[in-house]
mmCIF file of C-alpha atoms in Angstrom:
data_model
loop_
_atom_site.group_PDB
_atom_site.id
_atom_site.type_symbol
_atom_site.label_atom_id
_atom_site.label_comp_id
_atom_site.label_asym_id
_atom_site.label_seq_id
_atom_site.Cartn_x
_atom_site.Cartn_y
_atom_site.Cartn_z
ATOM 1 C CA MET A 71 76.079 128.633 221.699
ATOM 2 C CA TYR A 72 75.591 131.544 223.351
ATOM 3 C CA ARG A 73 78.977 132.504 221.523
ATOM 4 C CA THR A 74 77.302 131.996 218.031
ATOM 5 C CA GLY A 75 74.014 134.087 219.215
ATOM 6 C CA LEU A 76 75.284 137.125 220.468
ATOM 7 C CA LEU A 77 77.859 136.748 217.524
ATOM 8 C CA VAL A 78 74.224 137.089 215.312
ATOM 9 C CA GLY A 79 72.736 139.829 217.630
ATOM 10 C CA THR A 80 75.826 141.827 217.401
ATOM 11 C CA ILE A 81 75.943 142.115 213.658
ATOM 12 C CA ALA A 82 72.215 141.868 213.401
ATOM 13 C CA GLY A 83 71.814 145.065 215.966
ATOM 14 C CA LEU A 84 74.847 147.104 213.860
ATOM 15 C CA ALA A 85 73.075 146.570 210.341
ATOM 16 C CA LEU A 86 70.351 147.291 212.289
ATOM 17 C CA ALA A 87 70.597 150.469 213.998
ATOM 18 C CA VAL A 88 72.756 151.928 210.941
ATOM 19 C CA ILE A 89 69.960 151.292 208.280
ATOM 20 C CA LEU A 90 67.618 152.944 210.585
ATOM 21 C CA TRP A 91 70.494 156.466 211.857
ATOM 22 C CA SER A 92 71.470 155.936 208.362
ATOM 23 C CA ALA A 93 67.636 156.718 206.384
ATOM 24 C CA GLU A 94 66.763 159.337 209.594
ATOM 25 C CA ALA A 95 69.773 161.152 208.244
ATOM 26 C CA VAL A 96 68.185 160.950 204.970
ATOM 27 C CA THR A 97 64.723 161.039 205.548
ATOM 28 C CA GLY A 98 64.490 163.663 208.803
ATOM 29 C CA ILE A 99 62.053 161.158 210.237
ATOM 30 C CA LYS A 100 62.548 159.364 214.056
ATOM 31 C CA VAL A 101 63.075 155.918 213.791
ATOM 32 C CA TYR A 102 66.438 155.323 214.696
ATOM 33 C CA THR A 103 65.543 157.597 217.866
ATOM 34 C CA LEU A 104 62.374 155.518 218.693
ATOM 35 C CA LEU A 105 65.035 153.028 218.154
ATOM 36 C CA MET A 106 67.314 154.376 220.559
ATOM 37 C CA ASN A 107 64.313 156.172 223.092
ATOM 38 C CA LEU A 108 64.174 154.977 226.424
ATOM 39 C CA ASP A 109 62.815 157.773 228.142
ATOM 40 C CA PHE A 110 59.812 155.569 229.064
ATOM 41 C CA ILE A 111 61.642 154.071 231.190
ATOM 42 C CA PRO A 112 60.677 154.667 235.189
ATOM 43 C CA GLY A 113 64.141 155.966 236.739
ATOM 44 C CA ILE A 114 66.300 154.706 233.695
ATOM 45 C CA GLY A 115 64.515 156.807 230.690
ATOM 46 C CA GLN A 116 65.409 160.077 233.547
ATOM 47 C CA ILE A 117 68.811 159.670 232.878
ATOM 48 C CA ASP A 118 70.727 161.372 229.689
ATOM 49 C CA TRP A 119 72.554 158.643 228.201
ATOM 50 C CA PRO A 120 74.890 159.416 226.822
ATOM 51 C CA VAL A 121 75.135 157.798 222.494
ATOM 52 C CA TYR A 122 77.106 154.783 223.628
ATOM 53 C CA MET A 123 75.553 153.583 226.418
ATOM 54 C CA GLU A 124 71.749 153.710 224.438
ATOM 55 C CA TRP A 125 73.188 151.576 222.131
ATOM 56 C CA PHE A 126 74.370 149.319 224.656
ATOM 57 C CA PHE A 127 71.166 148.742 225.188
ATOM 58 C CA HIS A 128 69.876 148.504 221.639
ATOM 59 C CA MET A 129 72.808 145.662 221.777
ATOM 60 C CA ILE A 130 71.331 143.803 224.862
ATOM 61 C CA ILE A 131 68.001 143.529 223.099
ATOM 62 C CA SER A 132 69.915 142.129 220.080
ATOM 63 C CA TRP A 133 72.116 140.125 222.072
ATOM 64 C CA GLY A 134 69.176 138.714 224.036
ATOM 65 C CA ILE A 135 67.379 138.276 220.069
ATOM 66 C CA GLY A 136 70.296 136.382 218.837
ATOM 67 C CA VAL A 137 70.783 134.066 221.836
ATOM 68 C CA ILE A 138 66.468 133.336 221.482
ATOM 69 C CA TYR A 139 67.652 132.269 217.226
ATOM 70 C CA VAL A 140 70.618 130.066 217.623
ATOM 71 C CA PHE A 141 68.928 128.386 221.372
ATOM 72 C CA LEU A 142 65.563 127.600 219.228
ATOM 73 C CA LEU A 143 67.739 126.734 216.526
ATOM 74 C CA HIS A 144 70.133 123.931 218.130
ATOM 75 C CA ASN A 145 67.191 122.449 220.186
ATOM 76 C CA SER A 146 64.702 122.350 217.479
ATOM 77 C CA VAL A 147 63.615 119.075 215.564
ATOM 78 C CA SER A 148 64.798 120.643 211.750
ATOM 79 C CA ASP A 149 67.973 123.115 211.260
ATOM 80 C CA ALA A 150 67.067 123.525 207.214
ATOM 81 C CA PRO A 151 67.147 126.689 205.338
ATOM 82 C CA ILE A 152 64.126 127.141 205.536
ATOM 83 C CA HIS A 153 63.131 126.993 208.800
ATOM 84 C CA GLN A 154 66.618 129.870 209.745
ATOM 85 C CA TRP A 155 64.992 131.767 207.510
ATOM 86 C CA SER A 156 61.225 130.910 209.465
ATOM 87 C CA LEU A 157 62.733 131.749 212.975
ATOM 88 C CA ALA A 158 64.593 134.851 211.913
ATOM 89 C CA LEU A 159 61.711 136.696 210.271
ATOM 90 C CA THR A 160 59.423 135.668 212.252
ATOM 91 C CA LEU A 161 61.451 137.201 215.401
ATOM 92 C CA ALA A 162 62.529 140.246 213.551
ATOM 93 C CA THR A 163 58.253 140.611 213.063
ATOM 94 C CA LEU A 164 58.461 139.563 216.469
ATOM 95 C CA ALA A 165 60.661 142.781 217.133
ATOM 96 C CA GLY A 166 59.421 144.992 214.682
ATOM 97 C CA LEU A 167 55.673 145.564 216.350
ATOM 98 C CA THR A 168 57.541 147.156 218.849
ATOM 99 C CA TYR A 169 57.268 149.843 216.990
ATOM 100 C CA PHE A 170 53.943 150.354 218.657
ATOM 101 C CA PRO A 171 53.904 150.446 221.620
ATOM 102 C CA LEU A 172 57.898 152.879 221.339
ATOM 103 C CA THR A 173 55.985 154.988 219.820
ATOM 104 C CA ALA A 174 53.097 155.594 221.954
ATOM 105 C CA LEU A 175 54.783 154.790 224.720
ATOM 106 C CA ALA A 176 57.614 157.646 224.179
ATOM 107 C CA ILE A 177 58.473 161.092 225.660
ATOM 108 C CA LYS A 178 60.193 163.015 223.023
ATOM 109 C CA GLU A 179 59.072 163.650 219.780
ATOM 110 C CA THR A 180 59.589 160.560 217.368
ATOM 111 C CA PRO A 181 57.193 159.359 214.617
ATOM 112 C CA ALA A 182 53.119 158.694 214.840
ATOM 113 C CA ILE A 183 51.822 155.439 216.005
ATOM 114 C CA ASP A 184 50.251 156.189 212.277
ATOM 115 C CA ASN A 185 52.901 157.187 210.159
ATOM 116 C CA ILE A 186 53.366 154.903 207.183
ATOM 117 C CA ALA A 187 57.097 156.022 206.306
ATOM 118 C CA ALA A 188 58.242 155.774 209.782
ATOM 119 C CA LEU A 189 56.364 152.204 209.781
ATOM 120 C CA ALA A 190 58.405 150.732 206.308
ATOM 121 C CA ILE A 191 61.476 152.356 207.021
ATOM 122 C CA TRP A 192 61.042 150.836 210.458
ATOM 123 C CA SER A 193 59.839 147.431 208.925
ATOM 124 C CA ALA A 194 63.259 147.489 206.000
ATOM 125 C CA GLY A 195 65.597 147.957 208.755
ATOM 126 C CA HIS A 196 63.933 144.928 210.674
ATOM 127 C CA GLY A 197 63.279 142.720 207.554
ATOM 128 C CA LEU A 198 67.306 143.341 207.109
ATOM 129 C CA TYR A 199 67.290 142.439 210.930
ATOM 130 C CA ALA A 200 66.788 139.101 209.786
ATOM 131 C CA VAL A 201 68.503 138.485 206.731
ATOM 132 C CA VAL A 202 71.738 139.646 208.431
ATOM 133 C CA MET A 203 70.305 136.435 211.520
ATOM 134 C CA LYS A 204 70.026 134.461 209.214
ATOM 135 C CA LEU A 205 73.261 134.697 206.810
ATOM 136 C CA THR A 206 75.616 135.606 210.419
ATOM 137 C CA TYR A 207 73.621 131.728 210.995
ATOM 138 C CA ARG A 208 75.372 130.153 208.424
ATOM 139 C CA LEU A 209 78.698 131.869 208.999
ATOM 140 C CA ASN A 210 78.897 129.724 212.451
#
């Protein structure tokens, strides 16, 4: 179960990071920067982390979401596809809602809290995250 959760989290987390990195490269809107930002966390935020460590911190969160997703499905009354989709969408929506506190807390330049384009890209990326979680789970 944990192996499946880690796989789900890995693939979905990579997909999210790549799509937000691509969107930032094309639009200049700092959604990838927001995803990788740690500057507001006491202690951790004062360190100038290399890119691979920022990725690692991002993946820790994604692995946690993947494990929770698989755990909840394995301990659910229903393993029907509609339940898998609704749970994936719920978890991805909760992750997507972090846009607001992450933007508000960020010290470095990130999108404004009311930047509709940034919010749309962030939301689309997290929608993709849900799709990838569900499809990766189905493969196992």
